[in-house]
């Protein structure tokens, strides 16, 4: 469910990115579930599969451990995203490799790294506003769940001359 939610959110950028001739490319780690992922239009960009996980390894995306994953799935962000997925009717199952973390990179012309995000929890993902900021883009984004237009907000990403980066902070332990 978390991958589907992240893909839906990123797909909101597709019209804006298309206007600027920016490709939206996703790399999945297995064929399992791809057909449904495509049929239900969770992703609006190009989609490739890397079953050997070479790109994941090359980018330094680690695997969650069998010991850490249960706690991560019970975290506040995971519970919040699960509720959002249920609200949006995204559905999902626990089939496939749920231990592989991922991330997102924005690569500019000439292969220059503009932005990097590394997942710390299966439920977190890069903010669309951060992606737009890394690309020096602004404008309206359309929330597909409500067809509501909203401005791209100011970003908490830290940018310098070479790269924008955001590494999420682990949420505080749930007190409930």
PDB file of N, CA and C in Angstrom, residues 51-122:
ATOM      1  N   UNK A  51      14.868  -6.585 -11.062  1.00  0.00           N
ATOM      2  CA  UNK A  51      14.750  -7.743 -10.168  1.00  0.00           C
ATOM      3  C   UNK A  51      16.052  -8.097  -9.465  1.00  0.00           C
ATOM      4  N   UNK A  52      17.183  -7.753 -10.066  1.00  0.00           N
ATOM      5  CA  UNK A  52      18.479  -8.029  -9.418  1.00  0.00           C
ATOM      6  C   UNK A  52      18.828  -6.950  -8.401  1.00  0.00           C
ATOM      7  N   UNK A  53      18.028  -5.898  -8.346  1.00  0.00           N
ATOM      8  CA  UNK A  53      18.176  -4.788  -7.392  1.00  0.00           C
ATOM      9  C   UNK A  53      19.515  -4.075  -7.521  1.00  0.00           C
ATOM     10  N   UNK A  54      20.068  -4.076  -8.718  1.00  0.00           N
ATOM     11  CA  UNK A  54      21.356  -3.412  -8.939  1.00  0.00           C
ATOM     12  C   UNK A  54      21.241  -1.910  -8.666  1.00  0.00           C
ATOM     13  N   UNK A  55      20.181  -1.281  -9.177  1.00  0.00           N
ATOM     14  CA  UNK A  55      20.033   0.160  -8.954  1.00  0.00           C
ATOM     15  C   UNK A  55      19.857   0.472  -7.468  1.00  0.00           C
ATOM     16  N   UNK A  56      19.139  -0.367  -6.757  1.00  0.00           N
ATOM     17  CA  UNK A  56      18.935  -0.165  -5.319  1.00  0.00           C
ATOM     18  C   UNK A  56      20.276  -0.267  -4.585  1.00  0.00           C
ATOM     19  N   UNK A  57      21.061  -1.262  -4.943  1.00  0.00           N
ATOM     20  CA  UNK A  57      22.380  -1.431  -4.328  1.00  0.00           C
ATOM     21  C   UNK A  57      23.309  -0.283  -4.691  1.00  0.00           C
ATOM     22  N   UNK A  58      23.329   0.090  -5.974  1.00  0.00           N
ATOM     23  CA  UNK A  58      24.206   1.168  -6.425  1.00  0.00           C
ATOM     24  C   UNK A  58      23.871   2.499  -5.755  1.00  0.00           C
ATOM     25  N   UNK A  59      22.608   2.711  -5.459  1.00  0.00           N
ATOM     26  CA  UNK A  59      22.184   3.953  -4.802  1.00  0.00           C
ATOM     27  C   UNK A  59      22.303   3.878  -3.280  1.00  0.00           C
ATOM     28  N   UNK A  60      22.707   2.726  -2.770  1.00  0.00           N
ATOM     29  CA  UNK A  60      22.906   2.574  -1.328  1.00  0.00           C
ATOM     30  C   UNK A  60      21.625   2.384  -0.548  1.00  0.00           C
ATOM     31  N   UNK A  61      20.563   1.964  -1.214  1.00  0.00           N
ATOM     32  CA  UNK A  61      19.304   1.716  -0.516  1.00  0.00           C
ATOM     33  C   UNK A  61      19.405   0.378   0.199  1.00  0.00           C
ATOM     34  N   UNK A  62      19.303   0.420   1.495  1.00  0.00           N
ATOM     35  CA  UNK A  62      19.460  -0.767   2.341  1.00  0.00           C
ATOM     36  C   UNK A  62      18.164  -1.551   2.437  1.00  0.00           C
ATOM     37  N   UNK A  63      18.269  -2.674   3.094  1.00  0.00           N
ATOM     38  CA  UNK A  63      17.096  -3.490   3.377  1.00  0.00           C
ATOM     39  C   UNK A  63      16.732  -3.317   4.846  1.00  0.00           C
ATOM     40  N   UNK A  64      15.438  -3.259   5.109  1.00  0.00           N
ATOM     41  CA  UNK A  64      14.988  -3.259   6.489  1.00  0.00           C
ATOM     42  C   UNK A  64      15.223  -4.651   7.042  1.00  0.00           C
ATOM     43  N   UNK A  65      15.504  -4.748   8.316  1.00  0.00           N
ATOM     44  CA  UNK A  65      15.744  -6.061   8.907  1.00  0.00           C
ATOM     45  C   UNK A  65      14.431  -6.656   9.408  1.00  0.00           C
ATOM     46  N   UNK A  66      14.457  -7.943   9.592  1.00  0.00           N
ATOM     47  CA  UNK A  66      13.274  -8.634  10.125  1.00  0.00           C
ATOM     48  C   UNK A  66      12.943  -8.113  11.527  1.00  0.00           C
ATOM     49  N   UNK A  67      13.950  -7.568  12.212  1.00  0.00           N
ATOM     50  CA  UNK A  67      13.747  -7.059  13.570  1.00  0.00           C
ATOM     51  C   UNK A  67      13.219  -5.627  13.560  1.00  0.00           C
ATOM     52  N   UNK A  68      13.599  -4.837  12.571  1.00  0.00           N
ATOM     53  CA  UNK A  68      13.180  -3.434  12.552  1.00  0.00           C
ATOM     54  C   UNK A  68      11.833  -3.216  11.868  1.00  0.00           C
ATOM     55  N   UNK A  69      11.492  -4.043  10.914  1.00  0.00           N
ATOM     56  CA  UNK A  69      10.292  -3.815  10.116  1.00  0.00           C
ATOM     57  C   UNK A  69       8.998  -3.775  10.935  1.00  0.00           C
ATOM     58  N   UNK A  70       8.775  -4.704  11.873  1.00  0.00           N
ATOM     59  CA  UNK A  70       7.511  -4.629  12.641  1.00  0.00           C
ATOM     60  C   UNK A  70       7.337  -3.300  13.379  1.00  0.00           C
ATOM     61  N   UNK A  71       8.388  -2.798  13.998  1.00  0.00           N
ATOM     62  CA  UNK A  71       8.301  -1.516  14.689  1.00  0.00           C
ATOM     63  C   UNK A  71       8.039  -0.369  13.730  1.00  0.00           C
ATOM     64  N   UNK A  72       8.682  -0.419  12.566  1.00  0.00           N
ATOM     65  CA  UNK A  72       8.469   0.625  11.560  1.00  0.00           C
ATOM     66  C   UNK A  72       7.026   0.627  11.060  1.00  0.00           C
ATOM     67  N   UNK A  73       6.454  -0.555  10.903  1.00  0.00           N
ATOM     68  CA  UNK A  73       5.072  -0.660  10.426  1.00  0.00           C
ATOM     69  C   UNK A  73       4.056  -0.192  11.457  1.00  0.00           C
ATOM     70  N   UNK A  74       4.466  -0.144  12.717  1.00  0.00           N
ATOM     71  CA  UNK A  74       3.581   0.340  13.781  1.00  0.00           C
ATOM     72  C   UNK A  74       3.814   1.810  14.112  1.00  0.00           C
ATOM     73  N   UNK A  75       4.760   2.447  13.417  1.00  0.00           N
ATOM     74  CA  UNK A  75       5.095   3.842  13.687  1.00  0.00           C
ATOM     75  C   UNK A  75       3.937   4.763  13.310  1.00  0.00           C
ATOM     76  N   UNK A  76       4.021   5.979  13.795  1.00  0.00           N
ATOM     77  CA  UNK A  76       2.977   6.971  13.535  1.00  0.00           C
ATOM     78  C   UNK A  76       2.821   7.222  12.034  1.00  0.00           C
ATOM     79  N   UNK A  77       3.924   7.368  11.314  1.00  0.00           N
ATOM     80  CA  UNK A  77       3.831   7.649   9.872  1.00  0.00           C
ATOM     81  C   UNK A  77       3.199   6.478   9.130  1.00  0.00           C
ATOM     82  N   UNK A  78       3.530   5.266   9.514  1.00  0.00           N
ATOM     83  CA  UNK A  78       2.951   4.087   8.850  1.00  0.00           C
ATOM     84  C   UNK A  78       1.455   3.990   9.137  1.00  0.00           C
ATOM     85  N   UNK A  79       1.070   4.243  10.363  1.00  0.00           N
ATOM     86  CA  UNK A  79      -0.363   4.205  10.698  1.00  0.00           C
ATOM     87  C   UNK A  79      -1.119   5.303   9.949  1.00  0.00           C
ATOM     88  N   UNK A  80      -0.524   6.483   9.868  1.00  0.00           N
ATOM     89  CA  UNK A  80      -1.148   7.590   9.154  1.00  0.00           C
ATOM     90  C   UNK A  80      -1.297   7.270   7.667  1.00  0.00           C
ATOM     91  N   UNK A  81      -0.254   6.731   7.059  1.00  0.00           N
ATOM     92  CA  UNK A  81      -0.305   6.390   5.642  1.00  0.00           C
ATOM     93  C   UNK A  81      -1.269   5.226   5.380  1.00  0.00           C
ATOM     94  N   UNK A  82      -1.347   4.275   6.298  1.00  0.00           N
ATOM     95  CA  UNK A  82      -2.289   3.160   6.149  1.00  0.00           C
ATOM     96  C   UNK A  82      -3.730   3.684   6.181  1.00  0.00           C
ATOM     97  N   UNK A  83      -3.996   4.637   7.073  1.00  0.00           N
ATOM     98  CA  UNK A  83      -5.334   5.235   7.147  1.00  0.00           C
ATOM     99  C   UNK A  83      -5.641   6.004   5.858  1.00  0.00           C
ATOM    100  N   UNK A  84      -4.652   6.727   5.338  1.00  0.00           N
ATOM    101  CA  UNK A  84      -4.841   7.462   4.087  1.00  0.00           C
ATOM    102  C   UNK A  84      -5.100   6.501   2.926  1.00  0.00           C
ATOM    103  N   UNK A  85      -4.354   5.407   2.897  1.00  0.00           N
ATOM    104  CA  UNK A  85      -4.556   4.400   1.854  1.00  0.00           C
ATOM    105  C   UNK A  85      -5.946   3.807   1.906  1.00  0.00           C
ATOM    106  N   UNK A  86      -6.429   3.543   3.118  1.00  0.00           N
ATOM    107  CA  UNK A  86      -7.778   3.008   3.286  1.00  0.00           C
ATOM    108  C   UNK A  86      -8.811   4.032   2.835  1.00  0.00           C
ATOM    109  N   UNK A  87      -8.587   5.301   3.217  1.00  0.00           N
ATOM    110  CA  UNK A  87      -9.497   6.385   2.837  1.00  0.00           C
ATOM    111  C   UNK A  87      -9.573   6.536   1.310  1.00  0.00           C
ATOM    112  N   UNK A  88      -8.439   6.393   0.642  1.00  0.00           N
ATOM    113  CA  UNK A  88      -8.389   6.543  -0.821  1.00  0.00           C
ATOM    114  C   UNK A  88      -8.742   5.252  -1.562  1.00  0.00           C
ATOM    115  N   UNK A  89      -8.953   4.169  -0.819  1.00  0.00           N
ATOM    116  CA  UNK A  89      -9.298   2.899  -1.443  1.00  0.00           C
ATOM    117  C   UNK A  89      -8.150   2.290  -2.239  1.00  0.00           C
ATOM    118  N   UNK A  90      -6.935   2.567  -1.811  1.00  0.00           N
ATOM    119  CA  UNK A  90      -5.751   2.108  -2.535  1.00  0.00           C
ATOM    120  C   UNK A  90      -5.587   0.600  -2.440  1.00  0.00           C
ATOM    121  N   UNK A  91      -5.860   0.054  -1.293  1.00  0.00           N
ATOM    122  CA  UNK A  91      -5.688  -1.385  -1.117  1.00  0.00           C
ATOM    123  C   UNK A  91      -4.238  -1.779  -1.148  1.00  0.00           C
ATOM    124  N   UNK A  92      -4.014  -3.033  -1.076  1.00  0.00           N
ATOM    125  CA  UNK A  92      -2.649  -3.535  -1.082  1.00  0.00           C
ATOM    126  C   UNK A  92      -2.588  -4.860  -0.367  1.00  0.00           C
ATOM    127  N   UNK A  93      -1.439  -5.451  -0.450  1.00  0.00           N
ATOM    128  CA  UNK A  93      -1.228  -6.712   0.236  1.00  0.00           C
ATOM    129  C   UNK A  93       0.204  -6.734   0.736  1.00  0.00           C
ATOM    130  N   UNK A  94       0.552  -7.747   1.410  1.00  0.00           N
ATOM    131  CA  UNK A  94       1.906  -7.841   1.947  1.00  0.00           C
ATOM    132  C   UNK A  94       2.750  -8.814   1.151  1.00  0.00           C
ATOM    133  N   UNK A  95       2.367  -9.039  -0.101  1.00  0.00           N
ATOM    134  CA  UNK A  95       3.150  -9.917  -0.955  1.00  0.00           C
ATOM    135  C   UNK A  95       4.376  -9.162  -1.452  1.00  0.00           C
ATOM    136  N   UNK A  96       5.398  -9.894  -1.765  1.00  0.00           N
ATOM    137  CA  UNK A  96       6.589  -9.277  -2.337  1.00  0.00           C
ATOM    138  C   UNK A  96       7.619  -8.930  -1.289  1.00  0.00           C
ATOM    139  N   UNK A  97       8.657  -8.274  -1.743  1.00  0.00           N
ATOM    140  CA  UNK A  97       9.792  -7.929  -0.885  1.00  0.00           C
ATOM    141  C   UNK A  97       9.532  -6.613  -0.178  1.00  0.00           C
ATOM    142  N   UNK A  98       8.983  -6.698   1.003  1.00  0.00           N
ATOM    143  CA  UNK A  98       8.710  -5.506   1.794  1.00  0.00           C
ATOM    144  C   UNK A  98       9.894  -5.037   2.606  1.00  0.00           C
ATOM    145  N   UNK A  99      11.009  -5.747   2.515  1.00  0.00           N
ATOM    146  CA  UNK A  99      12.190  -5.389   3.304  1.00  0.00           C
ATOM    147  C   UNK A  99      13.101  -4.395   2.588  1.00  0.00           C
ATOM    148  N   UNK A 100      12.956  -4.278   1.272  1.00  0.00           N
ATOM    149  CA  UNK A 100      13.834  -3.381   0.513  1.00  0.00           C
ATOM    150  C   UNK A 100      13.360  -1.950   0.637  1.00  0.00           C
ATOM    151  N   UNK A 101      14.233  -1.068   1.141  1.00  0.00           N
ATOM    152  CA  UNK A 101      13.848   0.337   1.161  1.00  0.00           C
ATOM    153  C   UNK A 101      14.202   0.961  -0.177  1.00  0.00           C
ATOM    154  N   UNK A 102      13.757   2.143  -0.389  1.00  0.00           N
ATOM    155  CA  UNK A 102      13.994   2.821  -1.651  1.00  0.00           C
ATOM    156  C   UNK A 102      14.277   4.280  -1.415  1.00  0.00           C
ATOM    157  N   UNK A 103      13.946   5.057  -2.379  1.00  0.00           N
ATOM    158  CA  UNK A 103      14.191   6.482  -2.279  1.00  0.00           C
ATOM    159  C   UNK A 103      13.831   7.151  -3.572  1.00  0.00           C
ATOM    160  N   UNK A 104      14.387   8.315  -3.759  1.00  0.00           N
ATOM    161  CA  UNK A 104      14.087   9.085  -4.940  1.00  0.00           C
ATOM    162  C   UNK A 104      15.283   9.973  -5.232  1.00  0.00           C
ATOM    163  N   UNK A 105      15.628  10.054  -6.491  1.00  0.00           N
ATOM    164  CA  UNK A 105      16.653  11.002  -6.902  1.00  0.00           C
ATOM    165  C   UNK A 105      16.103  11.843  -8.045  1.00  0.00           C
ATOM    166  N   UNK A 106      16.558  13.064  -8.113  1.00  0.00           N
ATOM    167  CA  UNK A 106      16.254  13.942  -9.230  1.00  0.00           C
ATOM    168  C   UNK A 106      17.579  14.209  -9.913  1.00  0.00           C
ATOM    169  N   UNK A 107      17.617  13.871 -11.192  1.00  0.00           N
ATOM    170  CA  UNK A 107      18.846  14.016 -11.962  1.00  0.00           C
ATOM    171  C   UNK A 107      18.614  15.051 -13.051  1.00  0.00           C
ATOM    172  N   UNK A 108      19.499  16.012 -13.117  1.00  0.00           N
ATOM    173  CA  UNK A 108      19.396  17.065 -14.115  1.00  0.00           C
ATOM    174  C   UNK A 108      20.105  16.707 -15.403  1.00  0.00           C
ATOM    175  N   UNK A 109      20.098  17.641 -16.313  1.00  0.00           N
ATOM    176  CA  UNK A 109      20.787  17.442 -17.583  1.00  0.00           C
ATOM    177  C   UNK A 109      22.265  17.150 -17.313  1.00  0.00           C
ATOM    178  N   UNK A 110      22.816  16.258 -18.092  1.00  0.00           N
ATOM    179  CA  UNK A 110      24.216  15.902 -17.934  1.00  0.00           C
ATOM    180  C   UNK A 110      24.466  14.945 -16.784  1.00  0.00           C
ATOM    181  N   UNK A 111      23.395  14.463 -16.138  1.00  0.00           N
ATOM    182  CA  UNK A 111      23.549  13.501 -15.058  1.00  0.00           C
ATOM    183  C   UNK A 111      23.843  14.107 -13.705  1.00  0.00           C
ATOM    184  N   UNK A 112      23.685  15.410 -13.559  1.00  0.00           N
ATOM    185  CA  UNK A 112      23.953  16.074 -12.286  1.00  0.00           C
ATOM    186  C   UNK A 112      22.866  15.742 -11.265  1.00  0.00           C
ATOM    187  N   UNK A 113      23.276  15.289 -10.085  1.00  0.00           N
ATOM    188  CA  UNK A 113      22.333  14.972  -9.013  1.00  0.00           C
ATOM    189  C   UNK A 113      21.805  16.264  -8.411  1.00  0.00           C
ATOM    190  N   UNK A 114      20.487  16.454  -8.476  1.00  0.00           N
ATOM    191  CA  UNK A 114      19.850  17.660  -7.965  1.00  0.00           C
ATOM    192  C   UNK A 114      19.187  17.446  -6.603  1.00  0.00           C
ATOM    193  N   UNK A 115      18.782  16.216  -6.319  1.00  0.00           N
ATOM    194  CA  UNK A 115      18.036  15.936  -5.083  1.00  0.00           C
ATOM    195  C   UNK A 115      18.141  14.452  -4.776  1.00  0.00           C
ATOM    196  N   UNK A 116      18.214  14.150  -3.497  1.00  0.00           N
ATOM    197  CA  UNK A 116      18.281  12.754  -3.061  1.00  0.00           C
ATOM    198  C   UNK A 116      17.447  12.568  -1.802  1.00  0.00           C
ATOM    199  N   UNK A 117      16.650  11.531  -1.786  1.00  0.00           N
ATOM    200  CA  UNK A 117      15.829  11.178  -0.627  1.00  0.00           C
ATOM    201  C   UNK A 117      15.984   9.681  -0.384  1.00  0.00           C
ATOM    202  N   UNK A 118      16.267   9.299   0.852  1.00  0.00           N
ATOM    203  CA  UNK A 118      16.410   7.889   1.214  1.00  0.00           C
ATOM    204  C   UNK A 118      15.338   7.536   2.233  1.00  0.00           C
ATOM    205  N   UNK A 119      14.598   6.508   1.950  1.00  0.00           N
ATOM    206  CA  UNK A 119      13.528   6.035   2.824  1.00  0.00           C
ATOM    207  C   UNK A 119      14.097   5.485   4.132  1.00  0.00           C
ATOM    208  N   UNK A 120      13.513   5.921   5.244  1.00  0.00           N
ATOM    209  CA  UNK A 120      13.873   5.364   6.550  1.00  0.00           C
ATOM    210  C   UNK A 120      12.761   4.500   7.109  1.00  0.00           C
ATOM    211  N   UNK A 121      11.580   4.620   6.529  1.00  0.00           N
ATOM    212  CA  UNK A 121      10.411   3.869   6.955  1.00  0.00           C
ATOM    213  C   UNK A 121       9.682   3.463   5.674  1.00  0.00           C
ATOM    214  N   UNK A 122       9.112   2.273   5.624  1.00  0.00           N
ATOM    215  CA  UNK A 122       8.405   1.873   4.397  1.00  0.00           C
ATOM    216  C   UNK A 122       7.308   2.848   3.989  1.00  0.00           C
TER     217      UNK A 122
END
